[in-house]
PDB file of C-alpha atoms in Angstrom:
ATOM      1  CA  MET A   1     131.847  93.652  60.546  1.00  0.00           C
ATOM      2  CA  ASP A   2     130.117  96.961  60.006  1.00  0.00           C
ATOM      3  CA  LEU A   3     132.489  99.936  60.144  1.00  0.00           C
ATOM      4  CA  ARG A   4     130.137 101.871  62.439  1.00  0.00           C
ATOM      5  CA  VAL A   5     130.230 100.964  66.113  1.00  0.00           C
ATOM      6  CA  LYS A   6     128.785 102.206  69.402  1.00  0.00           C
ATOM      7  CA  GLY A   7     131.695 102.666  71.779  1.00  0.00           C
ATOM      8  CA  LYS A   8     132.022 103.789  75.367  1.00  0.00           C
ATOM      9  CA  LEU A   9     132.629 107.330  74.090  1.00  0.00           C
ATOM     10  CA  GLY A  10     129.623 107.275  71.765  1.00  0.00           C
ATOM     11  CA  PRO A  11     129.184 106.231  68.127  1.00  0.00           C
ATOM     12  CA  HIS A  12     132.185 106.334  65.824  1.00  0.00           C
ATOM     13  CA  GLU A  13     133.120 105.056  62.393  1.00  0.00           C
ATOM     14  CA  VAL A  14     136.267 103.303  61.235  1.00  0.00           C
ATOM     15  CA  ARG A  15     137.604 104.352  57.844  1.00  0.00           C
ATOM     16  CA  CYS A  16     140.441 103.019  55.712  1.00  0.00           C
ATOM     17  CA  VAL A  17     142.469 105.958  54.350  1.00  0.00           C
ATOM     18  CA  HIS A  18     145.319 106.000  51.842  1.00  0.00           C
ATOM     19  CA  ARG A  19     148.532 106.845  53.707  1.00  0.00           C
ATOM     20  CA  ASN A  20     149.685 109.306  51.037  1.00  0.00           C
ATOM     21  CA  VAL A  21     146.304 111.088  51.136  1.00  0.00           C
ATOM     22  CA  LEU A  22     146.582 111.453  54.913  1.00  0.00           C
ATOM     23  CA  LEU A  23     150.151 112.774  54.679  1.00  0.00           C
ATOM     24  CA  GLN A  24     149.177 115.251  51.970  1.00  0.00           C
ATOM     25  CA  ALA A  25     146.265 116.533  54.056  1.00  0.00           C
ATOM     26  CA  LEU A  26     148.564 117.055  57.046  1.00  0.00           C
ATOM     27  CA  GLU A  27     151.290 118.689  54.948  1.00  0.00           C
ATOM     28  CA  GLU A  28     148.858 121.193  53.432  1.00  0.00           C
ATOM     29  CA  GLU A  29     148.123 122.554  56.917  1.00  0.00           C
ATOM     30  CA  LEU A  30     151.783 123.581  57.361  1.00  0.00           C
ATOM     31  CA  PRO A  31     153.544 126.693  56.031  1.00  0.00           C
ATOM     32  CA  ALA A  32     155.472 126.103  52.812  1.00  0.00           C
ATOM     33  CA  GLY A  33     159.032 124.933  53.466  1.00  0.00           C
ATOM     34  CA  THR A  34     158.275 123.495  56.912  1.00  0.00           C
ATOM     35  CA  ILE A  35     159.063 119.955  55.795  1.00  0.00           C
ATOM     36  CA  ARG A  36     162.586 119.149  54.643  1.00  0.00           C
ATOM     37  CA  TYR A  37     162.736 115.908  52.667  1.00  0.00           C
ATOM     38  CA  SER A  38     165.588 113.401  52.250  1.00  0.00           C
ATOM     39  CA  SER A  39     167.017 114.411  55.627  1.00  0.00           C
ATOM     40  CA  ARG A  40     167.616 111.139  57.445  1.00  0.00           C
ATOM     41  CA  ILE A  41     169.373 111.482  60.804  1.00  0.00           C
ATOM     42  CA  VAL A  42     172.569 109.446  61.159  1.00  0.00           C
ATOM     43  CA  SER A  43     173.811 110.647  64.571  1.00  0.00           C
ATOM     44  CA  ILE A  44     173.043 112.991  67.470  1.00  0.00           C
ATOM     45  CA  ASP A  45     175.507 115.076  69.536  1.00  0.00           C
ATOM     46  CA  HIS A  46     175.229 117.565  72.389  1.00  0.00           C
ATOM     47  CA  ASP A  47     175.873 121.222  71.567  1.00  0.00           C
ATOM     48  CA  GLU A  48     179.069 121.633  73.553  1.00  0.00           C
ATOM     49  CA  LEU A  49     179.688 125.171  72.269  1.00  0.00           C
ATOM     50  CA  HIS A  50     176.716 126.492  74.220  1.00  0.00           C
ATOM     51  CA  ASP A  51     175.128 125.044  77.357  1.00  0.00           C
ATOM     52  CA  GLY A  52     174.911 121.525  75.956  1.00  0.00           C
ATOM     53  CA  SER A  53     171.121 121.269  76.153  1.00  0.00           C
ATOM     54  CA  ALA A  54     170.559 121.736  72.415  1.00  0.00           C
ATOM     55  CA  LYS A  55     171.168 118.784  70.128  1.00  0.00           C
ATOM     56  CA  ILE A  56     173.249 118.726  66.949  1.00  0.00           C
ATOM     57  CA  LEU A  57     171.737 116.460  64.299  1.00  0.00           C
ATOM     58  CA  HIS A  58     173.998 115.037  61.610  1.00  0.00           C
ATOM     59  CA  LEU A  59     172.058 114.202  58.451  1.00  0.00           C
ATOM     60  CA  ALA A  60     172.781 111.686  55.724  1.00  0.00           C
ATOM     61  CA  ASP A  61     173.508 114.436  53.185  1.00  0.00           C
ATOM     62  CA  GLY A  62     176.316 115.823  55.365  1.00  0.00           C
ATOM     63  CA  THR A  63     174.439 118.825  56.761  1.00  0.00           C
ATOM     64  CA  THR A  64     173.834 119.517  60.448  1.00  0.00           C
ATOM     65  CA  LEU A  65     170.901 121.005  62.349  1.00  0.00           C
ATOM     66  CA  ARG A  66     170.779 122.509  65.826  1.00  0.00           C
ATOM     67  CA  ALA A  67     167.594 121.495  67.662  1.00  0.00           C
ATOM     68  CA  LYS A  68     166.112 123.217  70.680  1.00  0.00           C
ATOM     69  CA  VAL A  69     163.687 120.297  71.031  1.00  0.00           C
ATOM     70  CA  LEU A  70     164.120 116.947  69.273  1.00  0.00           C
ATOM     71  CA  ILE A  71     161.053 114.783  68.643  1.00  0.00           C
ATOM     72  CA  GLY A  72     162.086 111.552  66.944  1.00  0.00           C
ATOM     73  CA  CYS A  73     159.423 110.365  64.506  1.00  0.00           C
ATOM     74  CA  ASP A  74     161.969 108.493  62.407  1.00  0.00           C
ATOM     75  CA  GLY A  75     160.245 105.130  62.222  1.00  0.00           C
ATOM     76  CA  ILE A  76     160.912 101.609  63.382  1.00  0.00           C
ATOM     77  CA  ASN A  77     164.696 101.955  62.861  1.00  0.00           C
ATOM     78  CA  SER A  78     164.750 105.232  64.783  1.00  0.00           C
ATOM     79  CA  VAL A  79     168.143 106.763  65.498  1.00  0.00           C
ATOM     80  CA  VAL A  80     166.524 108.895  68.212  1.00  0.00           C
ATOM     81  CA  ALA A  81     165.003 105.837  69.937  1.00  0.00           C
ATOM     82  CA  LYS A  82     168.424 104.180  69.899  1.00  0.00           C
ATOM     83  CA  TRP A  83     169.957 107.345  71.403  1.00  0.00           C
ATOM     84  CA  LEU A  84     167.329 107.213  74.182  1.00  0.00           C
ATOM     85  CA  GLY A  85     168.189 103.563  74.852  1.00  0.00           C
ATOM     86  CA  LEU A  86     164.838 102.045  73.853  1.00  0.00           C
ATOM     87  CA  ALA A  87     164.795  98.305  73.204  1.00  0.00           C
ATOM     88  CA  LYS A  88     165.433  97.229  69.631  1.00  0.00           C
ATOM     89  CA  PRO A  89     162.240  96.066  67.852  1.00  0.00           C
ATOM     90  CA  SER A  90     161.760  92.295  67.859  1.00  0.00           C
ATOM     91  CA  ASP A  91     160.876  90.059  64.936  1.00  0.00           C
ATOM     92  CA  SER A  92     157.362  88.604  65.331  1.00  0.00           C
ATOM     93  CA  GLY A  93     158.213  85.661  63.084  1.00  0.00           C
ATOM     94  CA  ARG A  94     155.478  86.729  60.681  1.00  0.00           C
ATOM     95  CA  LEU A  95     155.370  88.371  57.266  1.00  0.00           C
ATOM     96  CA  ALA A  96     152.803  90.605  55.611  1.00  0.00           C
ATOM     97  CA  THR A  97     151.913  91.603  52.096  1.00  0.00           C
ATOM     98  CA  ARG A  98     149.223  94.043  51.025  1.00  0.00           C
ATOM     99  CA  GLY A  99     147.773  95.610  47.953  1.00  0.00           C
ATOM    100  CA  LEU A 100     145.242  97.985  46.475  1.00  0.00           C
ATOM    101  CA  ALA A 101     142.715  96.861  43.882  1.00  0.00           C
ATOM    102  CA  HIS A 102     141.462  99.453  41.425  1.00  0.00           C
ATOM    103  CA  TYR A 103     137.969  99.379  39.891  1.00  0.00           C
ATOM    104  CA  PRO A 104     138.056 102.422  37.542  1.00  0.00           C
ATOM    105  CA  ASP A 105     134.368 102.192  36.722  1.00  0.00           C
ATOM    106  CA  GLY A 106     133.279 101.455  40.297  1.00  0.00           C
ATOM    107  CA  GLY A 107     131.132  98.505  41.122  1.00  0.00           C
ATOM    108  CA  HIS A 108     133.558  96.455  43.173  1.00  0.00           C
ATOM    109  CA  GLY A 109     130.568  95.052  45.067  1.00  0.00           C
ATOM    110  CA  PHE A 110     132.095  95.223  48.551  1.00  0.00           C
ATOM    111  CA  GLU A 111     129.902  96.673  51.292  1.00  0.00           C
ATOM    112  CA  PRO A 112     131.333  99.341  53.643  1.00  0.00           C
ATOM    113  CA  LYS A 113     132.451  96.627  56.034  1.00  0.00           C
ATOM    114  CA  ILE A 114     135.659  94.900  57.094  1.00  0.00           C
ATOM    115  CA  LEU A 115     135.875  91.326  55.824  1.00  0.00           C
ATOM    116  CA  GLN A 116     138.340  89.240  57.861  1.00  0.00           C
ATOM    117  CA  LEU A 117     139.623  85.768  56.967  1.00  0.00           C
ATOM    118  CA  VAL A 118     141.415  83.922  59.771  1.00  0.00           C
ATOM    119  CA  GLY A 119     142.838  80.469  60.384  1.00  0.00           C
ATOM    120  CA  GLU A 120     144.671  77.844  58.346  1.00  0.00           C
ATOM    121  CA  GLY A 121     147.985  79.581  59.026  1.00  0.00           C
ATOM    122  CA  PHE A 122     147.143  83.000  57.586  1.00  0.00           C
ATOM    123  CA  ARG A 123     145.193  86.131  58.379  1.00  0.00           C
ATOM    124  CA  ALA A 124     143.700  88.317  55.674  1.00  0.00           C
ATOM    125  CA  GLY A 125     141.257  91.153  55.286  1.00  0.00           C
ATOM    126  CA  VAL A 126     139.511  93.267  52.682  1.00  0.00           C
ATOM    127  CA  VAL A 127     138.059  96.746  53.152  1.00  0.00           C
ATOM    128  CA  PRO A 128     136.875  99.285  50.540  1.00  0.00           C
ATOM    129  CA  THR A 129     138.489 102.720  50.721  1.00  0.00           C
ATOM    130  CA  SER A 130     136.177 104.306  48.141  1.00  0.00           C
ATOM    131  CA  ASP A 131     133.782 103.401  45.330  1.00  0.00           C
ATOM    132  CA  THR A 132     136.766 102.572  43.108  1.00  0.00           C
ATOM    133  CA  ASP A 133     139.460 101.187  45.432  1.00  0.00           C
ATOM    134  CA  VAL A 134     139.665  98.152  47.716  1.00  0.00           C
ATOM    135  CA  TYR A 135     142.510  97.571  50.172  1.00  0.00           C
ATOM    136  CA  TRP A 136     143.537  94.048  51.168  1.00  0.00           C
ATOM    137  CA  PHE A 137     146.186  92.543  53.438  1.00  0.00           C
ATOM    138  CA  PHE A 138     147.583  89.089  54.059  1.00  0.00           C
ATOM    139  CA  THR A 139     149.844  87.930  56.936  1.00  0.00           C
ATOM    140  CA  TRP A 140     151.418  84.549  57.531  1.00  0.00           C
ATOM    141  CA  SER A 141     154.179  82.754  59.429  1.00  0.00           C
ATOM    142  CA  PRO A 142     156.909  81.384  57.163  1.00  0.00           C
ATOM    143  CA  SER A 143     157.907  77.762  57.575  1.00  0.00           C
ATOM    144  CA  PRO A 144     161.535  76.966  58.453  1.00  0.00           C
ATOM    145  CA  ASP A 145     162.251  75.495  55.010  1.00  0.00           C
ATOM    146  CA  GLY A 146     160.570  78.385  53.188  1.00  0.00           C
ATOM    147  CA  ALA A 147     158.203  76.084  51.322  1.00  0.00           C
ATOM    148  CA  LYS A 148     155.130  77.746  52.798  1.00  0.00           C
ATOM    149  CA  ASP A 149     155.970  81.392  52.233  1.00  0.00           C
ATOM    150  CA  GLY A 150     157.497  81.668  48.810  1.00  0.00           C
ATOM    151  CA  ALA A 151     160.779  82.724  50.428  1.00  0.00           C
ATOM    152  CA  VAL A 152     162.745  81.978  47.274  1.00  0.00           C
ATOM    153  CA  ASP A 153     161.179  84.947  45.515  1.00  0.00           C
ATOM    154  CA  ARG A 154     159.713  87.986  47.286  1.00  0.00           C
ATOM    155  CA  THR A 155     159.052  89.994  44.146  1.00  0.00           C
ATOM    156  CA  PRO A 156     155.570  91.542  43.852  1.00  0.00           C
ATOM    157  CA  ALA A 157     154.556  89.091  41.117  1.00  0.00           C
ATOM    158  CA  ALA A 158     155.630  86.079  43.185  1.00  0.00           C
ATOM    159  CA  MET A 159     153.919  87.438  46.305  1.00  0.00           C
ATOM    160  CA  LYS A 160     150.656  87.918  44.427  1.00  0.00           C
ATOM    161  CA  GLN A 161     150.737  84.348  43.145  1.00  0.00           C
ATOM    162  CA  PHE A 162     151.582  83.035  46.629  1.00  0.00           C
ATOM    163  CA  VAL A 163     148.604  84.877  48.145  1.00  0.00           C
ATOM    164  CA  LEU A 164     146.249  83.708  45.407  1.00  0.00           C
ATOM    165  CA  ALA A 165     147.387  80.082  45.693  1.00  0.00           C
ATOM    166  CA  THR A 166     147.008  80.103  49.484  1.00  0.00           C
ATOM    167  CA  MET A 167     143.565  81.692  49.328  1.00  0.00           C
ATOM    168  CA  ARG A 168     142.374  79.279  46.659  1.00  0.00           C
ATOM    169  CA  GLY A 169     143.531  76.406  48.830  1.00  0.00           C
ATOM    170  CA  ALA A 170     141.385  77.799  51.641  1.00  0.00           C
ATOM    171  CA  GLN A 171     138.414  78.217  49.280  1.00  0.00           C
ATOM    172  CA  VAL A 172     138.235  81.988  49.650  1.00  0.00           C
ATOM    173  CA  SER A 173     135.452  83.665  47.662  1.00  0.00           C
ATOM    174  CA  ALA A 174     135.937  84.672  44.032  1.00  0.00           C
ATOM    175  CA  GLN A 175     135.229  88.317  44.912  1.00  0.00           C
ATOM    176  CA  VAL A 176     138.226  88.463  47.255  1.00  0.00           C
ATOM    177  CA  LEU A 177     140.441  86.624  44.763  1.00  0.00           C
ATOM    178  CA  GLU A 178     139.505  89.134  42.077  1.00  0.00           C
ATOM    179  CA  ALA A 179     140.562  92.014  44.345  1.00  0.00           C
ATOM    180  CA  VAL A 180     144.015  90.461  44.715  1.00  0.00           C
ATOM    181  CA  GLU A 181     144.268  89.735  41.000  1.00  0.00           C
ATOM    182  CA  ARG A 182     143.333  93.336  40.146  1.00  0.00           C
ATOM    183  CA  SER A 183     146.119  94.818  42.295  1.00  0.00           C
ATOM    184  CA  GLU A 184     148.859  96.716  40.522  1.00  0.00           C
ATOM    185  CA  MET A 185     152.186  94.922  40.803  1.00  0.00           C
ATOM    186  CA  SER A 186     153.847  97.910  42.445  1.00  0.00           C
ATOM    187  CA  ASP A 187     151.156  97.853  45.139  1.00  0.00           C
ATOM    188  CA  VAL A 188     151.947  94.321  46.299  1.00  0.00           C
ATOM    189  CA  LEU A 189     154.784  94.423  48.843  1.00  0.00           C
ATOM    190  CA  ALA A 190     156.118  91.990  51.438  1.00  0.00           C
ATOM    191  CA  ALA A 191     157.753  92.840  54.745  1.00  0.00           C
ATOM    192  CA  PRO A 192     158.597  91.210  58.111  1.00  0.00           C
ATOM    193  CA  LEU A 193     156.403  92.278  61.032  1.00  0.00           C
ATOM    194  CA  ARG A 194     158.317  93.703  63.983  1.00  0.00           C
ATOM    195  CA  PHE A 195     157.274  95.184  67.321  1.00  0.00           C
ATOM    196  CA  ARG A 196     158.804  96.690  70.453  1.00  0.00           C
ATOM    197  CA  SER A 197     158.263  94.684  73.615  1.00  0.00           C
ATOM    198  CA  PRO A 198     155.373  96.336  75.501  1.00  0.00           C
ATOM    199  CA  LEU A 199     156.977  95.360  78.802  1.00  0.00           C
ATOM    200  CA  SER A 200     160.172  97.219  77.884  1.00  0.00           C
ATOM    201  CA  LEU A 201     158.151 100.382  77.167  1.00  0.00           C
ATOM    202  CA  LEU A 202     156.775 100.440  80.697  1.00  0.00           C
ATOM    203  CA  PHE A 203     160.267 101.082  82.065  1.00  0.00           C
ATOM    204  CA  ALA A 204     161.956 102.766  79.094  1.00  0.00           C
ATOM    205  CA  SER A 205     163.142 106.371  78.787  1.00  0.00           C
ATOM    206  CA  ILE A 206     160.629 107.674  76.282  1.00  0.00           C
ATOM    207  CA  SER A 207     161.944 111.181  76.945  1.00  0.00           C
ATOM    208  CA  LYS A 208     165.275 112.445  78.195  1.00  0.00           C
ATOM    209  CA  GLY A 209     165.777 116.159  78.700  1.00  0.00           C
ATOM    210  CA  ASN A 210     164.581 117.896  75.547  1.00  0.00           C
ATOM    211  CA  VAL A 211     164.397 114.690  73.459  1.00  0.00           C
ATOM    212  CA  CYS A 212     161.492 112.276  72.980  1.00  0.00           C
ATOM    213  CA  VAL A 213     160.017 109.904  70.382  1.00  0.00           C
ATOM    214  CA  ALA A 214     156.597 109.417  68.794  1.00  0.00           C
ATOM    215  CA  GLY A 215     154.940 107.227  66.177  1.00  0.00           C
ATOM    216  CA  ASP A 216     156.696 104.053  65.092  1.00  0.00           C
ATOM    217  CA  ALA A 217     159.874 105.300  66.730  1.00  0.00           C
ATOM    218  CA  LEU A 218     158.022 104.878  70.034  1.00  0.00           C
ATOM    219  CA  HIS A 219     155.572 102.014  69.512  1.00  0.00           C
ATOM    220  CA  PRO A 220     156.337  99.863  66.455  1.00  0.00           C
ATOM    221  CA  THR A 221     153.607  97.237  66.383  1.00  0.00           C
ATOM    222  CA  THR A 222     152.241  94.472  64.227  1.00  0.00           C
ATOM    223  CA  PRO A 223     149.441  95.742  61.952  1.00  0.00           C
ATOM    224  CA  ASP A 224     146.727  93.418  63.263  1.00  0.00           C
ATOM    225  CA  LEU A 225     144.628  96.234  64.748  1.00  0.00           C
ATOM    226  CA  ALA A 226     145.405  98.758  62.002  1.00  0.00           C
ATOM    227  CA  GLN A 227     146.351 101.307  64.679  1.00  0.00           C
ATOM    228  CA  GLY A 228     149.922 102.305  63.765  1.00  0.00           C
ATOM    229  CA  ALA A 229     149.230 105.666  62.132  1.00  0.00           C
ATOM    230  CA  CYS A 230     146.177 106.235  64.362  1.00  0.00           C
ATOM    231  CA  THR A 231     148.270 105.867  67.508  1.00  0.00           C
ATOM    232  CA  ALA A 232     150.849 108.225  66.029  1.00  0.00           C
ATOM    233  CA  LEU A 233     148.121 110.852  65.568  1.00  0.00           C
ATOM    234  CA  GLU A 234     147.170 110.363  69.226  1.00  0.00           C
ATOM    235  CA  ASP A 235     150.835 110.973  70.098  1.00  0.00           C
ATOM    236  CA  ALA A 236     150.731 114.209  68.119  1.00  0.00           C
ATOM    237  CA  VAL A 237     147.643 115.513  69.928  1.00  0.00           C
ATOM    238  CA  VAL A 238     149.062 114.791  73.385  1.00  0.00           C
ATOM    239  CA  LEU A 239     152.529 116.093  72.510  1.00  0.00           C
ATOM    240  CA  ALA A 240     151.161 119.306  70.979  1.00  0.00           C
ATOM    241  CA  ARG A 241     149.020 119.900  74.052  1.00  0.00           C
ATOM    242  CA  CYS A 242     151.882 119.323  76.489  1.00  0.00           C
ATOM    243  CA  LEU A 243     154.385 121.436  74.545  1.00  0.00           C
ATOM    244  CA  GLY A 244     151.837 124.146  73.807  1.00  0.00           C
ATOM    245  CA  ASP A 245     151.106 124.648  77.493  1.00  0.00           C
ATOM    246  CA  ALA A 246     154.855 124.864  78.192  1.00  0.00           C
ATOM    247  CA  LEU A 247     155.603 127.369  75.439  1.00  0.00           C
ATOM    248  CA  VAL A 248     152.784 129.833  76.144  1.00  0.00           C
ATOM    249  CA  ALA A 249     153.656 130.131  79.819  1.00  0.00           C
ATOM    250  CA  GLY A 250     155.778 133.110  80.877  1.00  0.00           C
ATOM    251  CA  GLY A 251     159.338 133.164  82.207  1.00  0.00           C
ATOM    252  CA  GLY A 252     162.906 133.449  80.931  1.00  0.00           C
ATOM    253  CA  ALA A 253     164.888 131.096  78.713  1.00  0.00           C
ATOM    254  CA  GLY A 254     165.969 128.889  81.620  1.00  0.00           C
ATOM    255  CA  ALA A 255     162.410 128.556  82.878  1.00  0.00           C
ATOM    256  CA  GLU A 256     161.157 127.736  79.391  1.00  0.00           C
ATOM    257  CA  GLU A 257     163.760 125.000  79.026  1.00  0.00           C
ATOM    258  CA  GLU A 258     162.626 123.417  82.278  1.00  0.00           C
ATOM    259  CA  ARG A 259     158.988 123.637  81.217  1.00  0.00           C
ATOM    260  CA  ILE A 260     159.764 121.934  77.900  1.00  0.00           C
ATOM    261  CA  GLU A 261     161.546 119.069  79.632  1.00  0.00           C
ATOM    262  CA  ALA A 262     158.654 118.730  82.077  1.00  0.00           C
ATOM    263  CA  ALA A 263     156.179 118.759  79.153  1.00  0.00           C
ATOM    264  CA  LEU A 264     158.040 115.919  77.426  1.00  0.00           C
ATOM    265  CA  ARG A 265     158.064 113.909  80.661  1.00  0.00           C
ATOM    266  CA  SER A 266     154.320 114.474  80.975  1.00  0.00           C
ATOM    267  CA  TYR A 267     153.794 113.338  77.377  1.00  0.00           C
ATOM    268  CA  ALA A 268     155.880 110.210  78.002  1.00  0.00           C
ATOM    269  CA  GLY A 269     153.859 109.349  81.082  1.00  0.00           C
ATOM    270  CA  ILE A 270     150.543 109.754  79.254  1.00  0.00           C
ATOM    271  CA  ARG A 271     151.546 107.722  76.196  1.00  0.00           C
ATOM    272  CA  ARG A 272     153.503 104.937  77.896  1.00  0.00           C
ATOM    273  CA  TRP A 273     150.558 102.729  78.897  1.00  0.00           C
ATOM    274  CA  ARG A 274     148.527 103.403  75.765  1.00  0.00           C
ATOM    275  CA  SER A 275     151.497 102.442  73.570  1.00  0.00           C
ATOM    276  CA  ALA A 276     152.095  99.216  75.492  1.00  0.00           C
ATOM    277  CA  GLN A 277     148.366  98.392  75.324  1.00  0.00           C
ATOM    278  CA  VAL A 278     148.165  98.769  71.528  1.00  0.00           C
ATOM    279  CA  ILE A 279     151.335  96.725  70.924  1.00  0.00           C
ATOM    280  CA  ALA A 280     150.261  93.899  73.242  1.00  0.00           C
ATOM    281  CA  ALA A 281     146.669  93.740  71.975  1.00  0.00           C
ATOM    282  CA  SER A 282     147.766  93.774  68.340  1.00  0.00           C
ATOM    283  CA  TYR A 283     150.273  90.967  68.901  1.00  0.00           C
ATOM    284  CA  VAL A 284     147.740  88.776  70.719  1.00  0.00           C
ATOM    285  CA  VAL A 285     145.037  89.305  68.086  1.00  0.00           C
ATOM    286  CA  GLY A 286     147.448  88.448  65.291  1.00  0.00           C
ATOM    287  CA  PHE A 287     148.727  85.343  67.074  1.00  0.00           C
ATOM    288  CA  PHE A 288     145.273  83.898  67.723  1.00  0.00           C
ATOM    289  CA  GLN A 289     143.737  84.810  64.374  1.00  0.00           C
ATOM    290  CA  GLU A 290     146.584  83.500  62.252  1.00  0.00           C
ATOM    291  CA  SER A 291     147.452  80.317  64.141  1.00  0.00           C
ATOM    292  CA  ASP A 292     146.717  76.889  62.679  1.00  0.00           C
ATOM    293  CA  HIS A 293     147.588  75.066  65.928  1.00  0.00           C
ATOM    294  CA  PRO A 294     144.657  72.716  66.766  1.00  0.00           C
ATOM    295  CA  VAL A 295     144.225  73.933  70.371  1.00  0.00           C
ATOM    296  CA  VAL A 296     144.567  77.628  69.512  1.00  0.00           C
ATOM    297  CA  SER A 297     142.213  77.213  66.553  1.00  0.00           C
ATOM    298  CA  PHE A 298     139.566  75.547  68.732  1.00  0.00           C
ATOM    299  CA  VAL A 299     139.727  78.299  71.381  1.00  0.00           C
ATOM    300  CA  ARG A 300     139.641  81.004  68.709  1.00  0.00           C
ATOM    301  CA  ASP A 301     136.766  79.603  66.665  1.00  0.00           C
ATOM    302  CA  LYS A 302     134.592  78.406  69.557  1.00  0.00           C
ATOM    303  CA  LEU A 303     135.260  80.988  72.276  1.00  0.00           C
ATOM    304  CA  LEU A 304     137.141  84.078  71.080  1.00  0.00           C
ATOM    305  CA  SER A 305     136.088  84.679  67.486  1.00  0.00           C
ATOM    306  CA  GLY A 306     133.730  87.564  68.218  1.00  0.00           C
ATOM    307  CA  VAL A 307     135.969  89.119  70.856  1.00  0.00           C
ATOM    308  CA  LEU A 308     139.021  89.161  68.576  1.00  0.00           C
ATOM    309  CA  ALA A 309     137.023  90.616  65.687  1.00  0.00           C
ATOM    310  CA  ARG A 310     135.475  93.372  67.805  1.00  0.00           C
ATOM    311  CA  THR A 311     138.866  94.363  69.192  1.00  0.00           C
ATOM    312  CA  LEU A 312     139.703  95.800  65.774  1.00  0.00           C
ATOM    313  CA  LEU A 313     136.853  98.292  66.116  1.00  0.00           C
ATOM    314  CA  MET A 314     137.030  98.932  69.863  1.00  0.00           C
ATOM    315  CA  MET A 315     140.758  99.705  70.183  1.00  0.00           C
ATOM    316  CA  PRO A 316     140.273 103.125  68.499  1.00  0.00           C
ATOM    317  CA  ASP A 317     137.621 103.902  71.131  1.00  0.00           C
ATOM    318  CA  HIS A 318     140.128 105.956  73.094  1.00  0.00           C
ATOM    319  CA  ASP A 319     139.993 109.598  74.178  1.00  0.00           C
ATOM    320  CA  CYS A 320     143.443 111.197  74.008  1.00  0.00           C
ATOM    321  CA  GLY A 321     142.003 114.592  74.928  1.00  0.00           C
ATOM    322  CA  LYS A 322     141.759 117.818  72.964  1.00  0.00           C
ATOM    323  CA  LEU A 323     144.531 119.979  71.523  1.00  0.00           C
TER     324      LEU A 323
END
């Protein structure tokens, strides 16, 4: 599939970006010292010494922080999401491994397109990120006895050999196999795929008072639409807009506190349906594309192949508004 697409909001282009490059670009826009690293939250308390609206955060290193507003972006195992009472993420029953192939002299030969490989019990894809780097992923459902998934050894070296053996068995092209073989061992990781039930999100407390969640803490999803970080950026735009409007308005401290709580409720209402949509669509696409069940395979290959493939490019065709 070509990475350029004509959507309902006009033409747009899908790009594969290194996560660390994205994070560095975002960090550089912030004043020095804004980000405090190695500060995992372990528990949350009310500030009983004052009016109780502020939150006291206890960090893993023993320090505490007092928060006027708490936005939990602490990932799939979010302490803030647990405090809000959100449903625990569920295991999809699938695993994923991924890697990055380096071609120092260029010439990897891949066009600026997404190559997807589906069926026979696995789902894989290859997409160039630059003239010298190619990203690939591979998902599969482990068998109960572990014979199918290399469960005995999940080291990077074993995972690479498992992926190569499976792809060779499916007669995948030599170009794709070379990309996997070229991957640095530290780049090849394996992890279970988890998601939060989209139905539970429709009725969950995404915000409570001056506390809310965003990113994977809100909508952990399987990676089948490659929308995890993208959806988190949408969260940031909506949240910044809602909070910005609340903070620039006039009024005393009590009025500001009420406006902040109202802004977080507005954010939760806007992001609730979008989050559930991305989780549900990603799960369905992954289920159909990976399955080797005869009936599912027939429906996928004969009726839904194009629809499932296009979903990857059309899901980002969403307007979350301006800052």
